[in-house]
PDB file of C-alpha atoms in Angstrom:
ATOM      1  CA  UNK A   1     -46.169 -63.041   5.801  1.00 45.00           C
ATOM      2  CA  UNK A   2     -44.054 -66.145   5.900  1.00 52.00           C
ATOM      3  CA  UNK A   3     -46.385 -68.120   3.878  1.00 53.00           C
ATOM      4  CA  UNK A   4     -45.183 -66.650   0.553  1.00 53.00           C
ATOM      5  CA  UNK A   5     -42.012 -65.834  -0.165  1.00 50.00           C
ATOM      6  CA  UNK A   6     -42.718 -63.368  -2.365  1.00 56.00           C
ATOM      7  CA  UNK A   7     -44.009 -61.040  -0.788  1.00 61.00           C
ATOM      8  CA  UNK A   8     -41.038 -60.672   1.264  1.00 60.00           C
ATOM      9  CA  UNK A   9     -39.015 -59.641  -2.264  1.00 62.00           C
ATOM     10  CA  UNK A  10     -41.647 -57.479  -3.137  1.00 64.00           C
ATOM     11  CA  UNK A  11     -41.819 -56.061  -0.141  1.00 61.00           C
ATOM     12  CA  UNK A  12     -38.024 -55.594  -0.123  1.00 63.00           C
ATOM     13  CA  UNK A  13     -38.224 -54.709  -4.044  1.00 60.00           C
ATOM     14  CA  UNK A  14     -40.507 -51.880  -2.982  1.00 63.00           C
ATOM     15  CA  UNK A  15     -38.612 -50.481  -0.263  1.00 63.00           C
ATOM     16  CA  UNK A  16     -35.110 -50.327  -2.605  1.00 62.00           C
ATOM     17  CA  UNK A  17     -37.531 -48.380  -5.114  1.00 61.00           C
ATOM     18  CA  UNK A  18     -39.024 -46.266  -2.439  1.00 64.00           C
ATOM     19  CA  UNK A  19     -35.294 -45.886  -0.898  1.00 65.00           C
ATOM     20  CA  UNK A  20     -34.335 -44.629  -5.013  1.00 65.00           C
ATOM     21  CA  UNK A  21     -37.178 -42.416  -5.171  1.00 68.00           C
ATOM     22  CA  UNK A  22     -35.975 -40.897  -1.863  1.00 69.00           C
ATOM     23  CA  UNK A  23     -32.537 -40.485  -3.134  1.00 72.00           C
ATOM     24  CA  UNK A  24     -33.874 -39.073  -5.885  1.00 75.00           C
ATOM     25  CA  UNK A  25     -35.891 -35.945  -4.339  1.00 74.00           C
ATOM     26  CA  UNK A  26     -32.749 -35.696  -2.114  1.00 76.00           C
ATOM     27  CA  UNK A  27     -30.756 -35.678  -5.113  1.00 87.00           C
ATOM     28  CA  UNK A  28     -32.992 -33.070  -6.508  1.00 89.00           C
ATOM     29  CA  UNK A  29     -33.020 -30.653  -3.306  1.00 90.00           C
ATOM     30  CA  UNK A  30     -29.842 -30.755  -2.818  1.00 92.00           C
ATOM     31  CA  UNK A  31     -29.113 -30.199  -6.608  1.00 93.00           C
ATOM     32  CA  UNK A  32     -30.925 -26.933  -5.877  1.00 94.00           C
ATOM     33  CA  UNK A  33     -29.660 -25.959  -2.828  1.00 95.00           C
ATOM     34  CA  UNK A  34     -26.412 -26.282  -4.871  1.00 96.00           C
ATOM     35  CA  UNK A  35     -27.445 -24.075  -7.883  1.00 97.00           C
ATOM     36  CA  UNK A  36     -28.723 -21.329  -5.222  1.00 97.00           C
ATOM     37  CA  UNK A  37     -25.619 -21.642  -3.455  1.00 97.00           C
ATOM     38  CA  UNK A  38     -23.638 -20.829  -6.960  1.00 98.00           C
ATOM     39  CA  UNK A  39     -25.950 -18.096  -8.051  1.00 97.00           C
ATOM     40  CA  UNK A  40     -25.420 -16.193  -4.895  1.00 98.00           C
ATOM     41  CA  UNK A  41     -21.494 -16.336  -4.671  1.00 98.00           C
ATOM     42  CA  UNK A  42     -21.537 -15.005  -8.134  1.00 98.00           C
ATOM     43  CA  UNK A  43     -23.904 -12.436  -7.371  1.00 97.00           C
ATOM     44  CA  UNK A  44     -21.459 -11.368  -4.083  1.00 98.00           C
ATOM     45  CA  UNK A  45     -18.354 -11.621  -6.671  1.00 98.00           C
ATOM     46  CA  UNK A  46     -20.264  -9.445  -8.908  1.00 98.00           C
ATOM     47  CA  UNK A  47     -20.687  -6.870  -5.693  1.00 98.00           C
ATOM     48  CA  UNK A  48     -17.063  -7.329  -4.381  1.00 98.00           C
ATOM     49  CA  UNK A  49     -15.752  -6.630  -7.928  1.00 98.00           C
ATOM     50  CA  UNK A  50     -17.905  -3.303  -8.583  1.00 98.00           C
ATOM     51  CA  UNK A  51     -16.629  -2.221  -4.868  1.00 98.00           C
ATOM     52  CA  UNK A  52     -12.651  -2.944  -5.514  1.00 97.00           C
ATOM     53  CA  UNK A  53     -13.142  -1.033  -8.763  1.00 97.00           C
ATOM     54  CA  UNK A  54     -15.117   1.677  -6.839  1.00 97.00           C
ATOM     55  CA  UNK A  55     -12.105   1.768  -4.265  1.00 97.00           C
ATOM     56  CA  UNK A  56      -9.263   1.860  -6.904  1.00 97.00           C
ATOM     57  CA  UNK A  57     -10.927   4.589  -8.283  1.00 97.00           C
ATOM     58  CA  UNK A  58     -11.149   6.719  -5.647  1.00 97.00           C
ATOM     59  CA  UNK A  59      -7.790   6.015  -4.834  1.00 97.00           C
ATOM     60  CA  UNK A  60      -6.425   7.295  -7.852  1.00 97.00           C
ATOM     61  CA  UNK A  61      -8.363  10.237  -6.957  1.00 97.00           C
ATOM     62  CA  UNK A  62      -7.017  10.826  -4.052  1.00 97.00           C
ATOM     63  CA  UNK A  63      -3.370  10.652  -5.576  1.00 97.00           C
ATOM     64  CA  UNK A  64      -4.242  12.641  -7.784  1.00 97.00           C
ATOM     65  CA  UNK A  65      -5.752  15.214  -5.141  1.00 96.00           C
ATOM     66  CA  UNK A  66      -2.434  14.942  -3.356  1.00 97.00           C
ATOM     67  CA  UNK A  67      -0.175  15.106  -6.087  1.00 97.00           C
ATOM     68  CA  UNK A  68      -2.242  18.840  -6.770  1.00 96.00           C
ATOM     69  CA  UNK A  69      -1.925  19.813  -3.081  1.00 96.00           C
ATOM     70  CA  UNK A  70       1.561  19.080  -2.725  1.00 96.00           C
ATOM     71  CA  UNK A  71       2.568  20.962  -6.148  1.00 95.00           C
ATOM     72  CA  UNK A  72       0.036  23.947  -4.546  1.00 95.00           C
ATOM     73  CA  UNK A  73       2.214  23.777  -1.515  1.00 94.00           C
ATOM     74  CA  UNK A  74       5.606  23.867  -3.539  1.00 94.00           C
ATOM     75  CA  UNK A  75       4.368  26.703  -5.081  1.00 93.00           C
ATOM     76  CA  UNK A  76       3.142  28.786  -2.489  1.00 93.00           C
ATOM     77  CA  UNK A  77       6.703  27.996  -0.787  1.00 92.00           C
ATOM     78  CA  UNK A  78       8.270  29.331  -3.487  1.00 90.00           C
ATOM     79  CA  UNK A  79       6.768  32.534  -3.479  1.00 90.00           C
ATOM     80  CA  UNK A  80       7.584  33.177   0.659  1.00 89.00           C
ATOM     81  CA  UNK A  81      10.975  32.124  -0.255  1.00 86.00           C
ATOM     82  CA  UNK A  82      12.267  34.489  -3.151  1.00 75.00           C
ATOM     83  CA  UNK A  83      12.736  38.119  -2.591  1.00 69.00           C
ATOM     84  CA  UNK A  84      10.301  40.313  -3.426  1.00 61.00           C
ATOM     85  CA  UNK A  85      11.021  42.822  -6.070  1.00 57.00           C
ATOM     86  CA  UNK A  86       8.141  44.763  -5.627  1.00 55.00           C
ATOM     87  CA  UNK A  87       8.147  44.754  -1.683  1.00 52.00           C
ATOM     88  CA  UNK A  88      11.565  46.054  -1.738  1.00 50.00           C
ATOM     89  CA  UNK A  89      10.812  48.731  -3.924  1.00 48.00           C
ATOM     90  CA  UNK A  90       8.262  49.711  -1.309  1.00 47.00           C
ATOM     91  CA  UNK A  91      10.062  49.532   1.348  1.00 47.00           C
ATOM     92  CA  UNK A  92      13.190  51.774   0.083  1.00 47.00           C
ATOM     93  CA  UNK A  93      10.500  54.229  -1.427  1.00 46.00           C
ATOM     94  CA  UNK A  94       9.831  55.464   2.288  1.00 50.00           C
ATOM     95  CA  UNK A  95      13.339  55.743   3.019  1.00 51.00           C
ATOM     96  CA  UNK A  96      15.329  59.271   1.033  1.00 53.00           C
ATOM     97  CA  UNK A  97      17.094  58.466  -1.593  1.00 51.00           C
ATOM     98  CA  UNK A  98      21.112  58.844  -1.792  1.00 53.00           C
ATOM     99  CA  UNK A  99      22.651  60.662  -4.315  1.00 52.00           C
ATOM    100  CA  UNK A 100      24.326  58.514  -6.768  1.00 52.00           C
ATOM    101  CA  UNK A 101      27.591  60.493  -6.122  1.00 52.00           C
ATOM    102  CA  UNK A 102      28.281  60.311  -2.205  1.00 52.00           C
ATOM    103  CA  UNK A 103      30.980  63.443  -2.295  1.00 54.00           C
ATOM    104  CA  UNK A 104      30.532  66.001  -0.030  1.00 54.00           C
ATOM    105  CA  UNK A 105      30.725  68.537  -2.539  1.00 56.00           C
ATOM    106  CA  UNK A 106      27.456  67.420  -4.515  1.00 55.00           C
ATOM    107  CA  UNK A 107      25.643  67.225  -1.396  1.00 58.00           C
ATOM    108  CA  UNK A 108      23.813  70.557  -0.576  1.00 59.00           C
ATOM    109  CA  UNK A 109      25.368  72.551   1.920  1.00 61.00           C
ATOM    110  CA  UNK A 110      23.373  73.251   5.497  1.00 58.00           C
ATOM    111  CA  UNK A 111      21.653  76.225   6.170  1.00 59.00           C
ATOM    112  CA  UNK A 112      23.020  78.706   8.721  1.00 60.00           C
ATOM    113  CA  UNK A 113      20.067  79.948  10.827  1.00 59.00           C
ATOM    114  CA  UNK A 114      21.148  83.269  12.697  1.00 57.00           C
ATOM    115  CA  UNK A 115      19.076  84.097  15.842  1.00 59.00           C
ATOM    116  CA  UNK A 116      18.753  87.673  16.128  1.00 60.00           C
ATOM    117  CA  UNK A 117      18.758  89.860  19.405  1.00 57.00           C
ATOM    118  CA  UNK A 118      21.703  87.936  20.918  1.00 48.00           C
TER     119      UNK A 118
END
């Protein structure tokens, strides 16, 4: 070995090309580690994009849900709150109806019921 000298360079000459070819298929592995890497972070943003546009959209649906409920509600409020024509028509049809002119004289007079053998 230390007879000729140049064997030691190409023995260090070989081990700086096998040292490049190692870099080189670490280079490479790691290149497509890399690319893998990439490809699946876009594929999650793909996923996380279709699922925020999935949530906004049922979001909206849900306003739009409540937005109809609460106008239902309004409505239905309304009708408890104003006065029934129709009920009170009802309700004074069972009682007897006055006489538009309140004077005793248009008001019929009471019978006189005799009782006999008194």
């Amino acid at each position: 070995m230390f007879k000729n000298g140049s064997s030691t360079k190409e023995h260090q000459h070989k081990d700086d090309i096998d040292d490049n070819e190692k870099d080189a298929v670490y280079d490479q592995d790691e290149v497509k580690f890399l690319r893998n890497l990439v490809s699946e972070i876009q594929s999650e943003k793909k996923e996380l994009h279709k699922l925020l546009d999935q949530q906004q959209r049922l979001a909206l649906q849900d306003k739009q849900l409540l937005e109809e409920y609460k106008a239902e509600i309004k409505d239905l409020k309304a009708l408890t709150m104003a006065p029934h024509d129709d009920g009170e028509k009802e309700v004074t049809s069972d009682k007897q109806p006055e006489p538009e002119n309140s004077t005793p004289e248009s008001q019929p007079k009471p019978k006189k019921w005799w009782r006999f053998g008194k």
